[in-house]
Short mmCIF file of C-alpha atoms and ligand atoms in Angstrom, two decimals:
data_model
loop_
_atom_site.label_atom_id
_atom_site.label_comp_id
_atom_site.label_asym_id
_atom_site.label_seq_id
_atom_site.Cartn_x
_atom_site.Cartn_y
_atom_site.Cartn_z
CA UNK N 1 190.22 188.88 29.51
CA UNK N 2 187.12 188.55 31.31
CA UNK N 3 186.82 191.45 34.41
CA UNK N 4 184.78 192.18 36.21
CA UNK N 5 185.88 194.60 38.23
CA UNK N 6 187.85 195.83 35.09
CA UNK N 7 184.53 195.77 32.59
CA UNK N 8 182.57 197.54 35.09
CA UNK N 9 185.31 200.76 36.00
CA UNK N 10 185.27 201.15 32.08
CA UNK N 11 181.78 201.56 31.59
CA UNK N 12 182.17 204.91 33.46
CA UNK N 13 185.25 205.44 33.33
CA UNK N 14 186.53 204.88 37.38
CA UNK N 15 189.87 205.93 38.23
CA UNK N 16 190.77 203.58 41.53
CA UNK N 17 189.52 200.93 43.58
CA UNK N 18 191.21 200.97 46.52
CA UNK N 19 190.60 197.07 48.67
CA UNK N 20 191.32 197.68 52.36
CA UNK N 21 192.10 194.17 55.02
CA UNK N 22 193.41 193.97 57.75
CA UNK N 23 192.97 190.34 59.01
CA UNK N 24 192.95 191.09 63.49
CA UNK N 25 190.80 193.89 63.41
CA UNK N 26 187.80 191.99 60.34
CA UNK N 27 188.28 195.19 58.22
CA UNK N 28 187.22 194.70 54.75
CA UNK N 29 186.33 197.95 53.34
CA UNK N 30 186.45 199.50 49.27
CA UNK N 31 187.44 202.82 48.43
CA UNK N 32 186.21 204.04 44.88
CA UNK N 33 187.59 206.81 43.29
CA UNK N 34 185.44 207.93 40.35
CA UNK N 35 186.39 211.00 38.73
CA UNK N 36 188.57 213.77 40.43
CA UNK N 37 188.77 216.75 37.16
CA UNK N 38 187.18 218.91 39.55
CA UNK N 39 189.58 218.00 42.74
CA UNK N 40 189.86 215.23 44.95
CA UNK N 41 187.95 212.99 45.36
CA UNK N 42 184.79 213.29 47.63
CA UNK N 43 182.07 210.85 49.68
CA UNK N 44 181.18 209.19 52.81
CA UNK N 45 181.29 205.98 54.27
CA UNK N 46 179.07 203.25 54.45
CA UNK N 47 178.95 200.25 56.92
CA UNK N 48 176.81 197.81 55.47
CA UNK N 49 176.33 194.03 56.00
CA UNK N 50 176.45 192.95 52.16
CA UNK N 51 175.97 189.96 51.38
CA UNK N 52 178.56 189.29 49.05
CA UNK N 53 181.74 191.22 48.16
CA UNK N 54 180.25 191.90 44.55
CA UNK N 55 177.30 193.96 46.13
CA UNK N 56 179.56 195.64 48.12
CA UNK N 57 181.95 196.64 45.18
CA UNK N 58 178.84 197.44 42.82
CA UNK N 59 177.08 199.63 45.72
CA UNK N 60 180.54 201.48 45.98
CA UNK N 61 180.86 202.09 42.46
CA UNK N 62 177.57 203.65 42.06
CA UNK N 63 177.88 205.78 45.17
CA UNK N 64 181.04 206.90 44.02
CA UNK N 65 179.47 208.12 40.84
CA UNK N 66 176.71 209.62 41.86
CA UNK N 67 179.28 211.98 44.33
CA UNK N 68 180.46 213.00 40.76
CA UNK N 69 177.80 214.33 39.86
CA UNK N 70 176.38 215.70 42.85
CA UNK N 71 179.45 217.89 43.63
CA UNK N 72 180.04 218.89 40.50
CA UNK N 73 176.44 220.21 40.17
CA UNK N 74 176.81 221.94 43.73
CA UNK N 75 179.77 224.22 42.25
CA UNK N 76 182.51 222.07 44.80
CA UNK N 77 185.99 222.06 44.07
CA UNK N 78 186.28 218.45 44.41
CA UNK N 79 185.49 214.90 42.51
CA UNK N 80 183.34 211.73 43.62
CA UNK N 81 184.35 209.03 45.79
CA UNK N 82 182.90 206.45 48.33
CA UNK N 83 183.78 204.24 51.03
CA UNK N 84 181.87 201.37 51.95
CA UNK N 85 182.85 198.69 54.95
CA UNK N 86 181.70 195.21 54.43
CA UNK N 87 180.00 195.00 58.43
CA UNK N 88 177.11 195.08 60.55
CA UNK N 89 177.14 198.31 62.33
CA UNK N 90 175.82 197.26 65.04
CA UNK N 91 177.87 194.58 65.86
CA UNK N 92 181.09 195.04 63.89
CA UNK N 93 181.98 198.44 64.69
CA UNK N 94 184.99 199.50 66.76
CA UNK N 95 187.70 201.86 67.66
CA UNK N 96 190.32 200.13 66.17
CA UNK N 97 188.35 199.20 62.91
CA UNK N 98 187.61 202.56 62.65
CA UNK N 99 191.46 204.12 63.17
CA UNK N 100 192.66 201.30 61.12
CA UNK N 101 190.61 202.04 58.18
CA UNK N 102 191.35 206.00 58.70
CA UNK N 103 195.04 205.00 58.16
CA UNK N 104 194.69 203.70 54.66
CA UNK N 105 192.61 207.00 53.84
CA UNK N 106 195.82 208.87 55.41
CA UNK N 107 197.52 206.56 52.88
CA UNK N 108 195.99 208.21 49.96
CA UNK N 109 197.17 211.54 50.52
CA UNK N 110 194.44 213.67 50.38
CA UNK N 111 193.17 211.98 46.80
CA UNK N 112 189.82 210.99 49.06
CA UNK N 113 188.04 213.13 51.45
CA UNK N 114 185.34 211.91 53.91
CA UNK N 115 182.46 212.10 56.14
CA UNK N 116 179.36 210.30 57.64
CA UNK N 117 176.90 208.25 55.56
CA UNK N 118 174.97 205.61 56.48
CA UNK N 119 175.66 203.01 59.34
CA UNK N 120 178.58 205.72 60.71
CA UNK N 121 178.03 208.60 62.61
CA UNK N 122 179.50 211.73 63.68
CA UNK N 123 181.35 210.13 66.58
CA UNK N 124 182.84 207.72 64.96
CA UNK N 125 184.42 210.74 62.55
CA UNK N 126 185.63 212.01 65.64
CA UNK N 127 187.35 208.32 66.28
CA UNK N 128 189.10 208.67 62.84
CA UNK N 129 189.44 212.15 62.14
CA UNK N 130 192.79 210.75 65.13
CA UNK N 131 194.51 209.13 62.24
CA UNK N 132 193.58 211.08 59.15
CA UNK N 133 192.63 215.08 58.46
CA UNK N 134 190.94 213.75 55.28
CA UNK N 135 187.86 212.52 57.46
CA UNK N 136 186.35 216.53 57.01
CA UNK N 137 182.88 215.67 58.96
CA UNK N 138 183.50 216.04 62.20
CA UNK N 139 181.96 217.78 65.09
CA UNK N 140 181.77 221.67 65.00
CA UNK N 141 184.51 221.39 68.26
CA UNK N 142 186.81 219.48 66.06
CA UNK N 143 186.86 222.62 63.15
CA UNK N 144 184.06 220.87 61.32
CA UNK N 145 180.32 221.18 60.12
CA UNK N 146 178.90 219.13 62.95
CA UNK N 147 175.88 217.33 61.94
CA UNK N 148 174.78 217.90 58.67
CA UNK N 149 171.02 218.08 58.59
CA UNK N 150 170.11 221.39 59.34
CA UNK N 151 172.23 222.57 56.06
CA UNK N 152 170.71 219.87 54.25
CA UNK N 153 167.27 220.91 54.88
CA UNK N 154 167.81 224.38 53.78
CA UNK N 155 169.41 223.49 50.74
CA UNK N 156 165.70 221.42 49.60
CA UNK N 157 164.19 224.60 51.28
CA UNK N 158 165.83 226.65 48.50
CA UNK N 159 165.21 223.81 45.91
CA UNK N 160 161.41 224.17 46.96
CA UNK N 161 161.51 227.86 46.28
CA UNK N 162 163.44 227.40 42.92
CA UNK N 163 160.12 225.10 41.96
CA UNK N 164 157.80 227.09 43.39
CA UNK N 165 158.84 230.05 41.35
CA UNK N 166 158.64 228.51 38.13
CA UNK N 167 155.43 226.87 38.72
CA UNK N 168 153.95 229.70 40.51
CA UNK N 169 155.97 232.82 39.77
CA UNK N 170 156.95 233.29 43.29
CA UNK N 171 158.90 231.42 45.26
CA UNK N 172 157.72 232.53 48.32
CA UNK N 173 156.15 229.33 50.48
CA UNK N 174 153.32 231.17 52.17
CA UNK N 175 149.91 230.00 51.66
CA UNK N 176 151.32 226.57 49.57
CA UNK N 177 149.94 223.44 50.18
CA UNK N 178 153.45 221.58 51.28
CA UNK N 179 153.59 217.58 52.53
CA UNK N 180 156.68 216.96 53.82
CA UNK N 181 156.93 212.55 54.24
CA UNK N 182 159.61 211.48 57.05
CA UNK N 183 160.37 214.35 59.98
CA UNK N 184 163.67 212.65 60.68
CA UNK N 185 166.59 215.01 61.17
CA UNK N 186 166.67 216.50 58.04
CA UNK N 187 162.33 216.32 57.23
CA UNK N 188 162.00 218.04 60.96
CA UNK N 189 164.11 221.03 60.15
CA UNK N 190 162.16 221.75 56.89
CA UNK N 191 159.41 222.15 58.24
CA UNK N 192 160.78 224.39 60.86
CA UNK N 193 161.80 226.62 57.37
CA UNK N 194 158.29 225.92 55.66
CA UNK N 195 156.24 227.12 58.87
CA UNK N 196 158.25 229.63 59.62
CA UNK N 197 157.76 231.05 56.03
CA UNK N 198 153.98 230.30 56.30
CA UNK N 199 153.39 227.33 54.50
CA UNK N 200 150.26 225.27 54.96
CA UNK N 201 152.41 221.85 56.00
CA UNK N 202 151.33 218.42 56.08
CA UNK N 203 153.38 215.96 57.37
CA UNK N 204 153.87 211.92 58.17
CA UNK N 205 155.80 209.86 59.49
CA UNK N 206 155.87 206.11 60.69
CA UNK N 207 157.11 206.96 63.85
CA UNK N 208 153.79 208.22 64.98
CA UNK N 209 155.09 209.56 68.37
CA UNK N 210 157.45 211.45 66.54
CA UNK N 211 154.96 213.07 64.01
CA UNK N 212 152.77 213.72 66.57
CA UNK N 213 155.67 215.81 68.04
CA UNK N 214 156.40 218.15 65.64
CA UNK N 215 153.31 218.22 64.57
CA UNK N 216 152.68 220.25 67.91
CA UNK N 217 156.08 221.86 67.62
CA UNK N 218 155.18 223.58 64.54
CA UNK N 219 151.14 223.77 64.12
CA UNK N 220 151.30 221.65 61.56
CA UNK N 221 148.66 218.90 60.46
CA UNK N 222 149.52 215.28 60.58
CA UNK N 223 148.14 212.39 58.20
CA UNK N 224 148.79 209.08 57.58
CA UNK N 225 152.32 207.91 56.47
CA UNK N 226 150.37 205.73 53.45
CA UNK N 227 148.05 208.98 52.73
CA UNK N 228 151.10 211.97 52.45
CA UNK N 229 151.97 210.92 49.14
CA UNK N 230 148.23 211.23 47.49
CA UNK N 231 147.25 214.49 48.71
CA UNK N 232 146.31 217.21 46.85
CA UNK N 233 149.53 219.70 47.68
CA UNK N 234 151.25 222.21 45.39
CA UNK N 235 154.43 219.96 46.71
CA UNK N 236 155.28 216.64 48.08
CA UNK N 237 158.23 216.68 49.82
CA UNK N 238 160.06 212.91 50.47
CA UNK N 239 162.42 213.59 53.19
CA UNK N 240 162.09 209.55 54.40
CA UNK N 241 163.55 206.32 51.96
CA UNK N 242 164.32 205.88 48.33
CA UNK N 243 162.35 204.96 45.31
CA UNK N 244 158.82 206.37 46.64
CA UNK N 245 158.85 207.71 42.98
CA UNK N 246 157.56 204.28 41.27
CA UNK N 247 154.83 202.61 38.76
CA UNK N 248 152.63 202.31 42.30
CA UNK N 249 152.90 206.02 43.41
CA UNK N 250 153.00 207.98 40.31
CA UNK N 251 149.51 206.87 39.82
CA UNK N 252 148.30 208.52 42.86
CA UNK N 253 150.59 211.61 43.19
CA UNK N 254 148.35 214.44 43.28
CA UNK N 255 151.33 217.09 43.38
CA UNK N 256 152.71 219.51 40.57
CA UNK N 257 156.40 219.64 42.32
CA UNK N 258 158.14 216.73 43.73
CA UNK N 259 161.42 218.35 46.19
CA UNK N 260 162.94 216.15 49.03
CA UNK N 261 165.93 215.09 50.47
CA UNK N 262 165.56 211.19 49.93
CA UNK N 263 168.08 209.94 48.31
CA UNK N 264 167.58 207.97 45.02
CA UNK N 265 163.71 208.68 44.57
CA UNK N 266 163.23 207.86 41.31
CA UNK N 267 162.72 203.95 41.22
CA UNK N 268 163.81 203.79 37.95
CA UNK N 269 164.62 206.73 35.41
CA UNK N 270 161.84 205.84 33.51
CA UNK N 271 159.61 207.29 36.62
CA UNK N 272 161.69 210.73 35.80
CA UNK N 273 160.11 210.61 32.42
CA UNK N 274 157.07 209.96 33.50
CA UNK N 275 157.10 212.66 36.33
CA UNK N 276 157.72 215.21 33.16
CA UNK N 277 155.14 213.86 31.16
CA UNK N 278 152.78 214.24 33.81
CA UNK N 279 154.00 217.75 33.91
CA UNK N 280 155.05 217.49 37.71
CA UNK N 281 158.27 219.24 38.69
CA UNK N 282 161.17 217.08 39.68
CA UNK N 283 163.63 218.58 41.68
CA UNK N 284 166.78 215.86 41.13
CA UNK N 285 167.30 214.35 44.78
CA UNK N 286 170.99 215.42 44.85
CA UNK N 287 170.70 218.81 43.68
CA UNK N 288 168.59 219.66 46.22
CA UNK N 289 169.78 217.78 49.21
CA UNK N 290 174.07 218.77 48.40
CA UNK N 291 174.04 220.86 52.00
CA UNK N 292 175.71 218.56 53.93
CA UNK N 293 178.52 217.62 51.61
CA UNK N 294 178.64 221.67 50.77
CA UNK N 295 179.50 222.19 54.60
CA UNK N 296 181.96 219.04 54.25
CA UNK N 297 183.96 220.76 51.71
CA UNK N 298 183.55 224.26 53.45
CA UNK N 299 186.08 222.93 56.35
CA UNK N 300 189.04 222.24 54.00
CA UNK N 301 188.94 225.96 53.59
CA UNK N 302 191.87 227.47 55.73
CA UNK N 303 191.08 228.63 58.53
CA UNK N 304 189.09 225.56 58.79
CA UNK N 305 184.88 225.63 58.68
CA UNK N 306 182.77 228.64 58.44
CA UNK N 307 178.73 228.97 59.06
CA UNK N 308 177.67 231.83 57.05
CA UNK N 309 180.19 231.05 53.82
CA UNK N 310 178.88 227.79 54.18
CA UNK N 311 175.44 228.57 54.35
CA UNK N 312 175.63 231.00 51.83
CA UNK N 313 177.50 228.30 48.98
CA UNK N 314 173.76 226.00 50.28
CA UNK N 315 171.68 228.88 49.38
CA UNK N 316 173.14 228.71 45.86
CA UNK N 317 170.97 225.64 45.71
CA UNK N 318 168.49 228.14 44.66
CA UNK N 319 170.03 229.23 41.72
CA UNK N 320 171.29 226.07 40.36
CA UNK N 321 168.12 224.12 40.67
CA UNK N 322 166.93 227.41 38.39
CA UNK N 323 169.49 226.25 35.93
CA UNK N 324 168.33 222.51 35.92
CA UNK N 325 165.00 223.61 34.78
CA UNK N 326 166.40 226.20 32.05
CA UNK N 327 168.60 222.98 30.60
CA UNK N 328 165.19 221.10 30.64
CA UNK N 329 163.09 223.58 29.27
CA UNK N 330 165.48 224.77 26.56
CA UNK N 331 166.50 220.62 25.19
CA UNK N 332 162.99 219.33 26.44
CA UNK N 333 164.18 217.09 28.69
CA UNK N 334 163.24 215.97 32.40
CA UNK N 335 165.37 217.62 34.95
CA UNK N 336 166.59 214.16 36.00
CA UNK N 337 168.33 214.02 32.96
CA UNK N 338 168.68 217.94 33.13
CA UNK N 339 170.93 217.59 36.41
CA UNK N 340 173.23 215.40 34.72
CA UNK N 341 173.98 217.45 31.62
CA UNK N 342 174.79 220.25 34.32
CA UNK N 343 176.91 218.19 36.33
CA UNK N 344 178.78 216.85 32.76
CA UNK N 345 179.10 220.15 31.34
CA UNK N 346 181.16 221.29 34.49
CA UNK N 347 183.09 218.42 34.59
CA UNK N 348 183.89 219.49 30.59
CA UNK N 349 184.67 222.78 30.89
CA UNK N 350 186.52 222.21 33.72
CA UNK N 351 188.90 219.32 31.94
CA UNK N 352 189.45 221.86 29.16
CA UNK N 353 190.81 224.70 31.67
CA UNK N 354 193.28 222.42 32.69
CA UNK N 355 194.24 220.92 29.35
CA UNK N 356 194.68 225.04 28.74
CA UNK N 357 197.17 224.93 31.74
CA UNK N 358 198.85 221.65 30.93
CA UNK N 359 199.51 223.57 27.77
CA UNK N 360 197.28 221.47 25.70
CA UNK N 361 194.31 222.50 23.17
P1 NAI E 1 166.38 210.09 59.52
O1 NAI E 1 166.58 208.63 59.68
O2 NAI E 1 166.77 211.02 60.62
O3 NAI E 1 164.82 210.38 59.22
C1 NAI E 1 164.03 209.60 58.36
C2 NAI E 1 162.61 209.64 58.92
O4 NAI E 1 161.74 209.04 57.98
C3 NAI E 1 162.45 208.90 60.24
O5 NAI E 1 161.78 209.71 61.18
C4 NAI E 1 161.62 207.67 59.86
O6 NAI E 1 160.76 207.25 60.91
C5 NAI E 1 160.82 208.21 58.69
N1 NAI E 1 160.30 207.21 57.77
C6 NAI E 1 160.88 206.06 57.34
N2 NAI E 1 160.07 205.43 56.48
C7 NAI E 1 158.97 206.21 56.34
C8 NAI E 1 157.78 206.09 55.58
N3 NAI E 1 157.53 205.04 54.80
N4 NAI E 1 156.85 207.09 55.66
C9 NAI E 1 157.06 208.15 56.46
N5 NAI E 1 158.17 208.29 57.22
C10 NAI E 1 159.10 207.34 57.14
O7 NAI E 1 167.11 210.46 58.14
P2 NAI E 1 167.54 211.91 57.63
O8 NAI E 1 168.96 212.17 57.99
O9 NAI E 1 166.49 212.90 58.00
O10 NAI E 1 167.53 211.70 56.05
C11 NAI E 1 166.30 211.62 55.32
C12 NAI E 1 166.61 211.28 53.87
O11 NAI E 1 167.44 212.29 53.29
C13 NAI E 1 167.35 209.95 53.68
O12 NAI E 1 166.92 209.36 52.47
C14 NAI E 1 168.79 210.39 53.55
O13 NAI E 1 169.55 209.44 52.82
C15 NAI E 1 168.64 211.69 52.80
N6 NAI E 1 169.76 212.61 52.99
C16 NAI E 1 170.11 213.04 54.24
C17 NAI E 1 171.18 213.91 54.42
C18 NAI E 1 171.54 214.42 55.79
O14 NAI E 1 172.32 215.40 55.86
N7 NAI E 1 171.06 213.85 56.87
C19 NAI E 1 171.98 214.38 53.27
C20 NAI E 1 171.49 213.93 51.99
C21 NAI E 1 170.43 213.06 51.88
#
């Protein structure tokens, strides 16, 4: 038999794919369920115009994956899972699309638990946290995190220490040479933590009013969005888009620690071994940036979300980023690759507890 979808949930082993229609309201929408040893099942959702429905399933399978591995390197008691919704956001996005698609997450039971990602937003959590308690991101008022950037930046805050102590053998920011690229929500608030700490920050962005902004917010110096990758910093921060690690930039990087929230930086893995060649820390993209979905998971707690214990599980980001670079150091491998033997040794050692319990070996 030839599969497609079949072939590719083999290759790493995918639990469900869960196809979600409903004809009057133009929901299309694919729930992935990757792996949930750890618990259930945990991602956000994406509202993306794809151009075909193969994108759309091959974009949710990876996602779904990488939540895997990101919350089982952040110590959560739960699996990986995505959501994507085949849809403009700006145009396709309603009440009703939203409540109906919160209904077939309701459906599951509690296998999939959810939040904001990109092309959704906190309000419309609020929309569908109506029809389903399994949408956990939702506004502070409704027993939730509220937004998640503030905890996110902290959590690369901590990975920056982690680096900074191995590299420097202190991981106190004062006095480093820091260029942080993108002072969105998440870049803004790490700076906040860097200048506050006494950092010498650089920053950029391509919204010029905006860097000019915080640049006066914080003292900090602004440059060029096309120059903050090349200067000569003890770290480069990418806090903007993906894949800003490539064959163009790696050339020019002038850094020894690379430690953002971007997702996917690394164009290509290749660039992760070639970031370790060149002896420059790499601080994996989802260790570091794990905050937000750490507060996610916080509010299933009972009693419902809490600041400090949250805060406290994001600070751990500290320690395990420590850890990534012990597993590199001790099998002399890049801490891209690092992160992921972390992540699969949980995952392991987890299965075997509850083979224990299910009175297995
Ligand atoms: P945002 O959209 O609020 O901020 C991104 C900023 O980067 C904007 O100010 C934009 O003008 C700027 N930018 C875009 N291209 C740029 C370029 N070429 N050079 C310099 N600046 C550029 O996004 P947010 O929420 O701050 O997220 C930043 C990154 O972190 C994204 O990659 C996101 O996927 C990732 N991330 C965010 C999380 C969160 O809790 N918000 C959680 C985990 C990852």
């Amino acid at each position: 038999m030839n599969s497609f979808i079949f072939s590719s949930m083999e290759q790493y082993d995918y639990e469900n794919i869960v196809f979600c229609q409903e004809k009057t309201l133009g929901l299309k929408a694919i729930i992935v369920i990757h792996d949930t040893t750890l618990g259930p099942a945990a991602g956000g959702i994406r509202m993306w115009p794809y151009e075909t429905e193969q994108e759309a399933i091959n974009d949710a399978l990876r996602l779904a994956r990488g939540m895997t591995y990101k919350n089982a390197a952040a110590g959560l008691a739960c699996g990986g899972g995505k959501c994507v919704i085949i849809g403009d956001p700006k145009r396709d996005k309603n009440e009703a699309l939203l409540r109906g698609l919160a209904r077939f997450i309701q459906r599951l039971g509690g296998i999939f638990l959810t939040g904001v990602d990109v092309g959704t937003t906190l309000q419309d959590m609020e929309v569908m946290r109506q029809e389903s308690p399994y949408i956990v991101t939702v506004p502070e008022s409704w027993g939730g995190p509220g937004d998640s950037a503030g905890a996110t930046a902290f959590g690369v805050f901590q990975g920056i220490r982690a680096c900074l102590k191995e590299r420097f053998g202190s991981p106190l920011p004062q006095g480093r040479a820091i260029a942080v690229q993108g002072v969105g929500a998440v870049g803004k608030e790490l700076v906040r933590y860097l200048a506050e700490t006494g950092a010498m920050v650089t920053i950029a962005d391509i919204d010029q009013e905006k860097a000019q902004a915080v640049g006066a917010q914080y003292h900090v110096n602004v440059a060029a969005p096309e120059e903050i990758h090349r200067l000569d910093v003890d770290v480069y921060s990418p806090c903007a888009m993906g894949a800003v690690l490539n064959d163009r930039s790696l050339e020019e990087l002038r850094c020894k620690i690379v430690c953002g929230s971007a997702n996917n930086q690394l164009a290509e893995d290749r660039h992760g071994d070639m970031l370790y060649q060149k002896e420059i820390l790499y601080a994996p993209d989802y260790i570091v940036s794990a905050g937000g979905v750490i507060c996610g998971m916080d509010s299933m707690n009972p009693g419902g979300f809490n600041r400090q214990r949250a805060m406290e599980k994001v600070a751990q980001i500290y320690r395990t980023m420590g850890n990534v670079i012990a597993i590199s150091q001790a099998q002399n491998i890049p801490t891209y690759r690092a992160a992921d033997v972390l992540a699969e040794q949980r995952i392991a050692s987890v299965r075997q507890a509850k083979s224990i319990a299910m009175g297995g070996a």
